[in-house]
Amino acid sequence: MEALVASAVAVMTAVGVYLILRRQTFPVVLGTAMLSYAVNVFLFATGRLVVNMPPVLSDTATGYTDPLPQALVLTAIVISFGMTAVVVLMALGSFIASGDDGIDLGEGRE
Amino acid sequence: MGARNDRKSLRMNLALIVILPFLGALLPGVLIRSGRSAAALGAGLATALAFAGVLAHLPQVLAGEAVATRIDWLPALGLSASFRLDGLAALFALLILGIGLLILLYARFYLARSDPAGRFFTYLMLFQGAMLGIVLSDNILLLLIFWELTSLSSFLLIGYWSHKPEARAGALMALVVTATGGLAMIAGMLILGGIAGSYEISAIVEAGAAIRGSSQYPLALALILLGAFTKSAQFPFHFWLPRAMAAPTPVSAYLHSATMVKAGVFLLARLWPVLSGTPEWFYAVTTVGLVTMLWGATVALFRTDLKALLAYSTVSHLGLIVMLLGFGTKAAALAAVFHIINHASFKAALFMGAGIIDHETGTRDIDLLGGLRRLMPITFGLATLAALSMAGVPLLNGFLSKEMMLEAAAHTPYLGNVWLLPGLATLGALISAGYSFRLISLTFLGPERNDYPKPPHDPGPGLWLSPAVLVAVVVTVGLWPALAQPLVSAAAAAAVGGDLPEVALKIWHGVTPALAMSGIALAGGALLLTQQRRLQRAGGALARLDAGAIYTALITTAESGARRLSEALHDGAMARALAALVLVAVAAGGWAFASAGIGLQTRPMLAVNPVVGVGWLALIVASLCLPLFHRDRLLALVLIGIIGLMVSVGFVYLSAPDLALTQITVEVVTVVLMLLALNFLPKLSVAEPAPRRARDAVIAAGAGLGIGALIYALMRRDFAAPTISGYHLENAYTGGGGTNVVNVILVDFRGYDTFGEIIVLGIAALVIYALADVLLRRPNLRRLMAWSPDQPRAGDAHPVMLVVATRLVLPVALMVGVYIFLRGHNAPGGGFVAGLVVSIALVMQYMASGLAWAEARQRFEYHSLIGAGVLIAGLTGLGAWFAGRPFLTSVFGYVHLPPLEKFELASAMGFDLGVFLTVVGAVMLALASLSRLSWRAMTDERRRGEGS
């Protein structure tokens, strides 16, 4: 299981990095979304993987997983939505204002 | 030397004394509207109050008792705001505040009508506060903060006439040199604190022997000396001081003769009991001081600008004081302390005199002056007395400390040679007498000229009163040295840490070697004056050498290097900057892997069940398809949706139901948002050249492998330290009143974080609103209106089936939202998820029935929802105060209302309600802003169709 999670994080990170290196705004926005997934799963996994032990207290539970990374990741997911939304609007704004969705400035622009 | 807390007496608290100048810094900005006098008066009042505050403590301090105040600030870091007033601190504080008062008066009349005087007084008071902070701090970390603050305020003051290029250059140079030294000193101080185990100066002084014996002592000493030497303009770092003379003269008189440059000396005196007494100290400090004294004096001999001459003379005298502290004997330290007062009095008077001459004649070049004694008799009298004191002429205070210096030098062998120090010290005194005589002779004596730039005359009392007070000190102390005895003795006793040899300050010590040396120095100085012309021809070029050229070369190289590097990384292409960032991160991670190892991989792997394998496969395939097909943007969004869904499923499987709920709801709103944006954006991305794609793929693969390896290694090893999760699990129910530990952490244990996060979310939504608003204005609006859909539109924008279905679903969805909210404390759910669910329900109405329909039925502004949410969360947190608990501590209890089951009410629910409202407001504001754009971009024709 650990290998699966690690490989998923690796693939999502690689795809995210590849996309943020593109020259147009939309793929970059997708790339940040992918990186958010990767980072959130990464942080979650630092609490180690546990199956069937949700951190909800009950008399029948045999044990609990680490709740702290979950709490941190929960807010991170919501914040990454806020970030993605701002970036999307910036991309949209620059496209409407300039008629071009290229991401580079000055000489770097192609 | 017992310190006692002084809170009970009527005397002013030390912290208050330090704060007074800072409060005073606020006054000129307000008072300047009533004129310069009012601004100066306000600043002067604060200074005078602080001065009186120090004076009130004086009897106790002179009796050898220190006054202390301590406010713990960050005890865990050893940082406390502790202040201590002993003899040394009192001496400096009186100098800073006393001369400060005189400078304020002088500056009031010195500044031109066109100069922004309010700003000047504010800077001056900031500096005064910082300087006072240095001398009163009893904690080295606190001292360092004030230390850097003096560098900053000095920068502002030197660059006060910012239209002058030399003022800007001089300010920058002073800042770079003193701040670099300051950085070195921070490192040195941290080492000291590390050895002593405390950052309190009193504790460090007690640990003196341990520090001197430590193997880190030479390093700490070198670093601290670097800080002190740059600040006190010691050779070879002295070059910034003459260039700082581009400052207005009151600044030169205050910072660059009486106070700031003495900060380095003060520090050497403060740490004298800790650091001195070793050969390293003796040779480093004595040698630097000696060289500085001789070099500064020599250069002063050749300068024709009055202020430059005085600046080099200051360098020389600072060297003298440093050398005395380097001797390491108590008698020498006493002489150093005495010379600090004497130098401050005569040098500040001389600077003010130079300012008067500049002010009244239009020049301060002594080649253009001469014969002023009859034209400016008052200035002549004051400047001459001060300059004679600087030369070391008997019956003036400069003579007394110079005698003591020569006496100390006569008893100090250097490298086993008993003649070297006395000889060179006499030479220094001789040159010093030489330039002092030259200053008097070339400025005031000789025939009157008829080519002064302005007709010279004495200024009004506003300008000469301040130097007159200082000259009165010069003469009084010179005639009755015993008057200065108590303060000097108390200061020296504090500096050397206790018992002081009985040294009486007096004029006549009998025929001693020092007297002979003094005589030689004065006679030699007079001889130098007679040989003036020959001397100027011989030594002019030599005296222009300094390290300024090296500094300039270093700075230029650093600047062009930095420019080349940043231009290579930031050429306007974001991909390049990001690639550099990723590569550096990968390299740093790789280096850490390679150098530190990864720990024991002892944790067993969990078994994989086939269904999980299928989910993993879906995730991987979708992810890998993304870079291949991302150019088709709609397809890319579908792939993103699959990935998000699989991540949520993964969270469910791995015991994180809350995360799964949040992820899936966020996924929905994110995709809706991107679809809205995609409405306008091109549907296809431009293809990029294959080599670049290949290069990016390599970088991306490196980053992915690195992160994957890191998390794999982390998951396979056990926790390196015990986690704090046990605490959360144990206390969630008893302390937070909930069984869903994740929710309890969010609303209680780490409520502060959550509070901050909803604020961030609210701000993000407001930013989106503002951005959209900009797009709805000209000229963007015109472009927006000109936009036409690039895809075929649906024949029916609002299919009846969809409209009916969503309206029916709305109450149910809202109910689900409420249910998820209410159960959140004890089962997966809570404010975040509930907010997202409700948002989705509302967004569905927008999609099905159109913006106009939805907005017409909207009862609350989304802005106010965000505001209300943050307020409710904050007020709930404040509620804990009324229960006498810290912010955000939750209170809970069980309530029994007859028809219902017994249920729980926790104050955390109020907090969660705030979270809920903020999330709904933020998500809806973001989506509605985007929808408004689409609405405006529609043709009127379509809009009519929408409205129906």
PDB file of N, CA, C and O in Angstrom, chain A residues 1-2 4 7 10 14-15 18 22-24 37 48 50 52-53 55-57 66 70 75 85 89 92 95-97 101 104-105 110, chain B residues 572 574 603 605-606 608 616 623 633 654-655 659 663 667 685-686 688 692-693 696 700 704 714 717 725 739 741 757 768 783 930:
ATOM      1  N   MET A   1       0.832  -1.203   0.000  1.00  0.00           N
ATOM      2  CA  MET A   1       0.000   0.000   0.000  1.00  0.00           C
ATOM      3  C   MET A   1       0.867   1.254   0.000  1.00  0.00           C
ATOM      4  O   MET A   1       0.621   2.196  -0.752  1.00  0.00           O
ATOM      5  N   GLU A   2       1.909   1.232   0.866  1.00  0.00           N
ATOM      6  CA  GLU A   2       2.794   2.397   0.940  1.00  0.00           C
ATOM      7  C   GLU A   2       3.404   2.703  -0.426  1.00  0.00           C
ATOM      8  O   GLU A   2       3.515   3.855  -0.823  1.00  0.00           O
ATOM      9  N   LEU A   4       2.132   2.054  -3.306  1.00  0.00           N
ATOM     10  CA  LEU A   4       1.122   2.634  -4.194  1.00  0.00           C
ATOM     11  C   LEU A   4       0.957   4.122  -3.913  1.00  0.00           C
ATOM     12  O   LEU A   4       0.922   4.947  -4.831  1.00  0.00           O
ATOM     13  N   SER A   7       3.983   6.032  -5.069  1.00  0.00           N
ATOM     14  CA  SER A   7       4.070   6.193  -6.521  1.00  0.00           C
ATOM     15  C   SER A   7       3.016   7.177  -7.005  1.00  0.00           C
ATOM     16  O   SER A   7       3.273   7.968  -7.918  1.00  0.00           O
ATOM     17  N   ALA A  10       4.310  10.504  -6.392  1.00  0.00           N
ATOM     18  CA  ALA A  10       5.386  10.806  -7.334  1.00  0.00           C
ATOM     19  C   ALA A  10       4.807  11.205  -8.684  1.00  0.00           C
ATOM     20  O   ALA A  10       5.210  12.223  -9.262  1.00  0.00           O
ATOM     21  N   ALA A  14       5.112  14.846 -10.476  1.00  0.00           N
ATOM     22  CA  ALA A  14       5.785  14.995 -11.763  1.00  0.00           C
ATOM     23  C   ALA A  14       4.859  15.671 -12.768  1.00  0.00           C
ATOM     24  O   ALA A  14       5.251  16.613 -13.458  1.00  0.00           O
ATOM     25  N   VAL A  15       3.598  15.218 -12.811  1.00  0.00           N
ATOM     26  CA  VAL A  15       2.656  15.815 -13.754  1.00  0.00           C
ATOM     27  C   VAL A  15       2.439  17.288 -13.408  1.00  0.00           C
ATOM     28  O   VAL A  15       2.420  18.155 -14.295  1.00  0.00           O
ATOM     29  N   TYR A  18       5.474  19.260 -14.475  1.00  0.00           N
ATOM     30  CA  TYR A  18       5.502  19.383 -15.936  1.00  0.00           C
ATOM     31  C   TYR A  18       4.515  20.462 -16.391  1.00  0.00           C
ATOM     32  O   TYR A  18       4.829  21.298 -17.233  1.00  0.00           O
ATOM     33  N   ARG A  22       4.643  24.850 -18.347  1.00  0.00           N
ATOM     34  CA  ARG A  22       4.085  25.220 -19.664  1.00  0.00           C
ATOM     35  C   ARG A  22       4.070  26.736 -19.815  1.00  0.00           C
ATOM     36  O   ARG A  22       4.229  27.464 -18.847  1.00  0.00           O
ATOM     37  N   ARG A  23       3.803  27.169 -21.051  1.00  0.00           N
ATOM     38  CA  ARG A  23       3.883  28.603 -21.344  1.00  0.00           C
ATOM     39  C   ARG A  23       2.524  29.290 -21.437  1.00  0.00           C
ATOM     40  O   ARG A  23       2.446  30.410 -21.882  1.00  0.00           O
ATOM     41  N   GLN A  24       1.462  28.591 -21.076  1.00  0.00           N
ATOM     42  CA  GLN A  24       0.154  29.236 -21.108  1.00  0.00           C
ATOM     43  C   GLN A  24      -0.503  29.108 -19.746  1.00  0.00           C
ATOM     44  O   GLN A  24      -0.160  28.211 -18.975  1.00  0.00           O
ATOM     45  N   TYR A  37      -2.921  18.407  -4.933  1.00  0.00           N
ATOM     46  CA  TYR A  37      -3.244  17.009  -4.594  1.00  0.00           C
ATOM     47  C   TYR A  37      -2.023  16.315  -4.009  1.00  0.00           C
ATOM     48  O   TYR A  37      -2.081  15.659  -2.965  1.00  0.00           O
ATOM     49  N   ARG A  48       1.404   8.376   8.538  1.00  0.00           N
ATOM     50  CA  ARG A  48       1.454   6.935   8.247  1.00  0.00           C
ATOM     51  C   ARG A  48       0.073   6.420   7.830  1.00  0.00           C
ATOM     52  O   ARG A  48      -0.959   6.988   8.177  1.00  0.00           O
ATOM     53  N   VAL A  50      -3.054   3.989   7.717  1.00  0.00           N
ATOM     54  CA  VAL A  50      -3.777   3.092   8.611  1.00  0.00           C
ATOM     55  C   VAL A  50      -5.140   2.832   7.970  1.00  0.00           C
ATOM     56  O   VAL A  50      -5.761   3.756   7.451  1.00  0.00           O
ATOM     57  N   ASN A  52      -9.101   1.475   8.305  1.00  0.00           N
ATOM     58  CA  ASN A  52     -10.213   1.196   9.215  1.00  0.00           C
ATOM     59  C   ASN A  52     -10.024   1.652  10.647  1.00  0.00           C
ATOM     60  O   ASN A  52     -10.487   1.016  11.584  1.00  0.00           O
ATOM     61  N   MET A  53      -9.338   2.714  10.834  1.00  0.00           N
ATOM     62  CA  MET A  53      -9.216   3.260  12.190  1.00  0.00           C
ATOM     63  C   MET A  53      -9.433   4.762  12.139  1.00  0.00           C
ATOM     64  O   MET A  53      -8.538   5.540  12.463  1.00  0.00           O
ATOM     65  N   PRO A  55     -10.247   8.533  13.049  1.00  0.00           N
ATOM     66  CA  PRO A  55     -10.064   9.184  14.347  1.00  0.00           C
ATOM     67  C   PRO A  55     -11.385   9.710  14.903  1.00  0.00           C
ATOM     68  O   PRO A  55     -11.502  10.880  15.216  1.00  0.00           O
ATOM     69  N   VAL A  56     -12.364   8.832  14.981  1.00  0.00           N
ATOM     70  CA  VAL A  56     -13.642   9.191  15.607  1.00  0.00           C
ATOM     71  C   VAL A  56     -13.793   8.284  16.815  1.00  0.00           C
ATOM     72  O   VAL A  56     -13.855   7.055  16.678  1.00  0.00           O
ATOM     73  N   LEU A  57     -13.833   8.897  17.987  1.00  0.00           N
ATOM     74  CA  LEU A  57     -13.794   8.102  19.208  1.00  0.00           C
ATOM     75  C   LEU A  57     -15.051   7.243  19.328  1.00  0.00           C
ATOM     76  O   LEU A  57     -16.164   7.720  19.106  1.00  0.00           O
ATOM     77  N   ASP A  66      -3.587   8.762  13.166  1.00  0.00           N
ATOM     78  CA  ASP A  66      -3.109  10.063  13.635  1.00  0.00           C
ATOM     79  C   ASP A  66      -4.037  11.170  13.115  1.00  0.00           C
ATOM     80  O   ASP A  66      -4.133  11.379  11.906  1.00  0.00           O
ATOM     81  N   GLN A  70      -4.486  14.979   9.398  1.00  0.00           N
ATOM     82  CA  GLN A  70      -5.784  15.094   8.733  1.00  0.00           C
ATOM     83  C   GLN A  70      -6.364  16.492   8.920  1.00  0.00           C
ATOM     84  O   GLN A  70      -6.875  17.099   7.978  1.00  0.00           O
ATOM     85  N   THR A  75      -7.778  21.741   6.184  1.00  0.00           N
ATOM     86  CA  THR A  75      -7.776  23.176   5.903  1.00  0.00           C
ATOM     87  C   THR A  75      -6.962  23.455   4.645  1.00  0.00           C
ATOM     88  O   THR A  75      -7.300  24.352   3.876  1.00  0.00           O
ATOM     89  N   ALA A  85      -8.696  29.379  -7.136  1.00  0.00           N
ATOM     90  CA  ALA A  85      -9.690  30.326  -7.636  1.00  0.00           C
ATOM     91  C   ALA A  85      -9.034  31.667  -7.967  1.00  0.00           C
ATOM     92  O   ALA A  85      -9.306  32.250  -9.018  1.00  0.00           O
ATOM     93  N   LEU A  89      -8.715  33.328 -11.755  1.00  0.00           N
ATOM     94  CA  LEU A  89      -9.208  34.644 -12.112  1.00  0.00           C
ATOM     95  C   LEU A  89      -8.106  35.538 -12.652  1.00  0.00           C
ATOM     96  O   LEU A  89      -8.340  36.357 -13.549  1.00  0.00           O
ATOM     97  N   LEU A  92      -7.615  34.509 -16.178  1.00  0.00           N
ATOM     98  CA  LEU A  92      -8.715  35.013 -16.985  1.00  0.00           C
ATOM     99  C   LEU A  92      -8.553  36.504 -17.238  1.00  0.00           C
ATOM    100  O   LEU A  92      -8.717  36.985 -18.364  1.00  0.00           O
ATOM    101  N   PHE A  95      -5.940  37.250 -19.726  1.00  0.00           N
ATOM    102  CA  PHE A  95      -6.363  36.900 -21.085  1.00  0.00           C
ATOM    103  C   PHE A  95      -7.311  37.964 -21.635  1.00  0.00           C
ATOM    104  O   PHE A  95      -7.170  38.423 -22.772  1.00  0.00           O
ATOM    105  N   ILE A  96      -8.235  38.387 -20.806  1.00  0.00           N
ATOM    106  CA  ILE A  96      -9.197  39.373 -21.293  1.00  0.00           C
ATOM    107  C   ILE A  96      -8.504  40.705 -21.548  1.00  0.00           C
ATOM    108  O   ILE A  96      -8.757  41.381 -22.537  1.00  0.00           O
ATOM    109  N   ALA A  97      -7.564  41.057 -20.651  1.00  0.00           N
ATOM    110  CA  ALA A  97      -6.928  42.366 -20.789  1.00  0.00           C
ATOM    111  C   ALA A  97      -5.957  42.405 -21.960  1.00  0.00           C
ATOM    112  O   ALA A  97      -5.770  43.446 -22.570  1.00  0.00           O
ATOM    113  N   ASP A 101      -3.111  34.305 -23.737  1.00  0.00           N
ATOM    114  CA  ASP A 101      -2.970  33.628 -22.446  1.00  0.00           C
ATOM    115  C   ASP A 101      -1.558  33.104 -22.233  1.00  0.00           C
ATOM    116  O   ASP A 101      -1.338  32.170 -21.485  1.00  0.00           O
ATOM    117  N   ASP A 104       4.513  34.450 -20.032  1.00  0.00           N
ATOM    118  CA  ASP A 104       5.817  35.088 -19.849  1.00  0.00           C
ATOM    119  C   ASP A 104       5.756  36.583 -20.106  1.00  0.00           C
ATOM    120  O   ASP A 104       4.896  37.074 -20.802  1.00  0.00           O
ATOM    121  N   LEU A 105       6.735  37.265 -19.523  1.00  0.00           N
ATOM    122  CA  LEU A 105       6.834  38.706 -19.672  1.00  0.00           C
ATOM    123  C   LEU A 105       7.969  39.039 -20.625  1.00  0.00           C
ATOM    124  O   LEU A 105       8.923  38.288 -20.737  1.00  0.00           O
ATOM    125  N   GLU A 110       6.982  34.461 -26.198  1.00  0.00           N
ATOM    126  CA  GLU A 110       7.208  33.970 -27.556  1.00  0.00           C
ATOM    127  C   GLU A 110       5.941  34.083 -28.372  1.00  0.00           C
ATOM    128  O   GLU A 110       4.862  34.103 -27.832  1.00  0.00           O
TER     129      GLU A 110
ATOM    130  N   GLY B 572      11.905  36.971 -17.502  1.00  0.00           N
ATOM    131  CA  GLY B 572      10.519  37.202 -17.894  1.00  0.00           C
ATOM    132  C   GLY B 572       9.795  35.899 -18.173  1.00  0.00           C
ATOM    133  O   GLY B 572       8.576  35.879 -18.241  1.00  0.00           O
ATOM    134  N   MET B 574       8.385  32.631 -16.858  1.00  0.00           N
ATOM    135  CA  MET B 574       8.107  32.044 -15.550  1.00  0.00           C
ATOM    136  C   MET B 574       8.628  30.618 -15.482  1.00  0.00           C
ATOM    137  O   MET B 574       9.106  30.161 -14.450  1.00  0.00           O
ATOM    138  N   ARG B 603       8.885  -0.185   9.308  1.00  0.00           N
ATOM    139  CA  ARG B 603       7.429  -0.310   9.326  1.00  0.00           C
ATOM    140  C   ARG B 603       6.967  -1.285   8.257  1.00  0.00           C
ATOM    141  O   ARG B 603       7.322  -1.129   7.094  1.00  0.00           O
ATOM    142  N   MET B 605       4.682  -2.995   5.411  1.00  0.00           N
ATOM    143  CA  MET B 605       3.750  -2.413   4.444  1.00  0.00           C
ATOM    144  C   MET B 605       2.366  -2.993   4.652  1.00  0.00           C
ATOM    145  O   MET B 605       2.206  -4.158   5.028  1.00  0.00           O
ATOM    146  N   LEU B 606       1.350  -2.170   4.387  1.00  0.00           N
ATOM    147  CA  LEU B 606      -0.016  -2.673   4.436  1.00  0.00           C
ATOM    148  C   LEU B 606      -0.277  -3.514   3.194  1.00  0.00           C
ATOM    149  O   LEU B 606       0.267  -3.243   2.136  1.00  0.00           O
ATOM    150  N   VAL B 608      -2.345  -4.910  -0.021  1.00  0.00           N
ATOM    151  CA  VAL B 608      -3.142  -4.198  -1.021  1.00  0.00           C
ATOM    152  C   VAL B 608      -4.329  -5.055  -1.405  1.00  0.00           C
ATOM    153  O   VAL B 608      -4.167  -6.228  -1.748  1.00  0.00           O
ATOM    154  N   TRP B 616      -6.017   2.829  -7.747  1.00  0.00           N
ATOM    155  CA  TRP B 616      -4.657   3.348  -7.966  1.00  0.00           C
ATOM    156  C   TRP B 616      -4.393   3.451  -9.457  1.00  0.00           C
ATOM    157  O   TRP B 616      -3.875   4.435  -9.956  1.00  0.00           O
ATOM    158  N   SER B 623      -3.544  10.523 -14.405  1.00  0.00           N
ATOM    159  CA  SER B 623      -2.447  11.474 -14.222  1.00  0.00           C
ATOM    160  C   SER B 623      -1.518  11.456 -15.424  1.00  0.00           C
ATOM    161  O   SER B 623      -1.105  12.504 -15.910  1.00  0.00           O
ATOM    162  N   ARG B 633      -8.339  21.286 -23.392  1.00  0.00           N
ATOM    163  CA  ARG B 633      -8.523  21.723 -22.001  1.00  0.00           C
ATOM    164  C   ARG B 633      -9.738  21.113 -21.329  1.00  0.00           C
ATOM    165  O   ARG B 633      -9.728  20.866 -20.121  1.00  0.00           O
ATOM    166  N   LEU B 654      -8.194   5.090   3.639  1.00  0.00           N
ATOM    167  CA  LEU B 654      -7.097   5.223   4.605  1.00  0.00           C
ATOM    168  C   LEU B 654      -7.541   5.954   5.872  1.00  0.00           C
ATOM    169  O   LEU B 654      -6.790   6.733   6.452  1.00  0.00           O
ATOM    170  N   SER B 655      -8.770   5.713   6.299  1.00  0.00           N
ATOM    171  CA  SER B 655      -9.245   6.187   7.602  1.00  0.00           C
ATOM    172  C   SER B 655      -9.310   7.692   7.721  1.00  0.00           C
ATOM    173  O   SER B 655      -9.034   8.243   8.789  1.00  0.00           O
ATOM    174  N   LEU B 659     -11.456  14.064   5.401  1.00  0.00           N
ATOM    175  CA  LEU B 659     -10.703  14.535   4.241  1.00  0.00           C
ATOM    176  C   LEU B 659     -11.418  14.160   2.962  1.00  0.00           C
ATOM    177  O   LEU B 659     -11.476  14.947   2.016  1.00  0.00           O
ATOM    178  N   GLN B 663     -12.473  16.768   0.209  1.00  0.00           N
ATOM    179  CA  GLN B 663     -11.839  16.688  -1.105  1.00  0.00           C
ATOM    180  C   GLN B 663     -12.899  16.604  -2.209  1.00  0.00           C
ATOM    181  O   GLN B 663     -12.805  17.300  -3.208  1.00  0.00           O
ATOM    182  N   GLU B 667     -13.584  19.386  -4.942  1.00  0.00           N
ATOM    183  CA  GLU B 667     -13.393  18.976  -6.331  1.00  0.00           C
ATOM    184  C   GLU B 667     -14.511  19.530  -7.213  1.00  0.00           C
ATOM    185  O   GLU B 667     -14.269  20.070  -8.281  1.00  0.00           O
ATOM    186  N   SER B 685      -4.565  24.407 -25.983  1.00  0.00           N
ATOM    187  CA  SER B 685      -3.286  25.051 -25.715  1.00  0.00           C
ATOM    188  C   SER B 685      -2.421  24.933 -26.956  1.00  0.00           C
ATOM    189  O   SER B 685      -2.561  23.997 -27.732  1.00  0.00           O
ATOM    190  N   VAL B 686      -1.501  25.913 -27.097  1.00  0.00           N
ATOM    191  CA  VAL B 686      -0.569  25.889 -28.219  1.00  0.00           C
ATOM    192  C   VAL B 686       0.457  24.780 -27.986  1.00  0.00           C
ATOM    193  O   VAL B 686       0.901  24.569 -26.864  1.00  0.00           O
ATOM    194  N   GLU B 688       3.978  23.070 -27.808  1.00  0.00           N
ATOM    195  CA  GLU B 688       5.311  23.618 -27.572  1.00  0.00           C
ATOM    196  C   GLU B 688       6.336  22.707 -28.231  1.00  0.00           C
ATOM    197  O   GLU B 688       6.088  21.525 -28.423  1.00  0.00           O
ATOM    198  N   ARG B 692      11.837  21.273 -25.701  1.00  0.00           N
ATOM    199  CA  ARG B 692      11.498  21.880 -24.424  1.00  0.00           C
ATOM    200  C   ARG B 692      10.630  20.939 -23.594  1.00  0.00           C
ATOM    201  O   ARG B 692      10.804  20.803 -22.386  1.00  0.00           O
ATOM    202  N   ARG B 693       9.696  20.260 -24.284  1.00  0.00           N
ATOM    203  CA  ARG B 693       8.838  19.327 -23.556  1.00  0.00           C
ATOM    204  C   ARG B 693       9.673  18.214 -22.943  1.00  0.00           C
ATOM    205  O   ARG B 693       9.458  17.805 -21.801  1.00  0.00           O
ATOM    206  N   ASP B 696      11.501  19.577 -19.897  1.00  0.00           N
ATOM    207  CA  ASP B 696      10.599  19.734 -18.764  1.00  0.00           C
ATOM    208  C   ASP B 696      10.199  18.382 -18.185  1.00  0.00           C
ATOM    209  O   ASP B 696      10.031  18.238 -16.966  1.00  0.00           O
ATOM    210  N   ALA B 700      10.550  17.289 -14.394  1.00  0.00           N
ATOM    211  CA  ALA B 700       9.368  16.840 -13.671  1.00  0.00           C
ATOM    212  C   ALA B 700       9.584  15.442 -13.100  1.00  0.00           C
ATOM    213  O   ALA B 700       9.222  15.154 -11.948  1.00  0.00           O
ATOM    214  N   GLY B 704       9.310  14.332  -9.248  1.00  0.00           N
ATOM    215  CA  GLY B 704       8.390  13.279  -8.839  1.00  0.00           C
ATOM    216  C   GLY B 704       9.111  12.155  -8.117  1.00  0.00           C
ATOM    217  O   GLY B 704       8.681  11.709  -7.046  1.00  0.00           O
ATOM    218  N   LEU B 714       9.640   7.912   4.362  1.00  0.00           N
ATOM    219  CA  LEU B 714       9.018   8.410   5.589  1.00  0.00           C
ATOM    220  C   LEU B 714       7.970   7.426   6.094  1.00  0.00           C
ATOM    221  O   LEU B 714       7.887   7.123   7.292  1.00  0.00           O
ATOM    222  N   ARG B 717       9.285   4.191   7.869  1.00  0.00           N
ATOM    223  CA  ARG B 717       9.981   4.221   9.158  1.00  0.00           C
ATOM    224  C   ARG B 717       9.015   4.671  10.248  1.00  0.00           C
ATOM    225  O   ARG B 717       7.999   5.311   9.980  1.00  0.00           O
ATOM    226  N   SER B 725      -0.130  13.241  18.873  1.00  0.00           N
ATOM    227  CA  SER B 725      -1.502  12.863  18.551  1.00  0.00           C
ATOM    228  C   SER B 725      -2.195  12.179  19.722  1.00  0.00           C
ATOM    229  O   SER B 725      -3.410  12.297  19.885  1.00  0.00           O
ATOM    230  N   THR B 739     -16.290  13.754  19.683  1.00  0.00           N
ATOM    231  CA  THR B 739     -15.616  12.484  19.428  1.00  0.00           C
ATOM    232  C   THR B 739     -14.934  12.463  18.074  1.00  0.00           C
ATOM    233  O   THR B 739     -14.107  11.601  17.823  1.00  0.00           O
ATOM    234  N   VAL B 741     -12.193  13.579  16.336  1.00  0.00           N
ATOM    235  CA  VAL B 741     -10.982  14.257  16.805  1.00  0.00           C
ATOM    236  C   VAL B 741     -10.501  15.301  15.797  1.00  0.00           C
ATOM    237  O   VAL B 741     -10.024  16.366  16.179  1.00  0.00           O
ATOM    238  N   GLU B 757      -7.142  30.592   8.901  1.00  0.00           N
ATOM    239  CA  GLU B 757      -7.396  30.061   7.563  1.00  0.00           C
ATOM    240  C   GLU B 757      -8.704  30.559   6.969  1.00  0.00           C
ATOM    241  O   GLU B 757      -8.769  30.850   5.776  1.00  0.00           O
ATOM    242  N   ILE B 768     -10.745  37.866  -5.470  1.00  0.00           N
ATOM    243  CA  ILE B 768     -11.394  37.436  -6.712  1.00  0.00           C
ATOM    244  C   ILE B 768     -12.476  38.429  -7.113  1.00  0.00           C
ATOM    245  O   ILE B 768     -12.579  38.830  -8.271  1.00  0.00           O
ATOM    246  N   ARG B 783     -13.582  44.869 -24.208  1.00  0.00           N
ATOM    247  CA  ARG B 783     -13.086  43.596 -24.758  1.00  0.00           C
ATOM    248  C   ARG B 783     -14.042  42.471 -24.412  1.00  0.00           C
ATOM    249  O   ARG B 783     -14.314  41.581 -25.199  1.00  0.00           O
ATOM    250  N   LEU B 930     -17.242  35.115 -11.143  1.00  0.00           N
ATOM    251  CA  LEU B 930     -16.967  34.591 -12.482  1.00  0.00           C
ATOM    252  C   LEU B 930     -18.241  34.577 -13.331  1.00  0.00           C
ATOM    253  O   LEU B 930     -18.216  34.887 -14.522  1.00  0.00           O
TER     254      LEU B 930
END
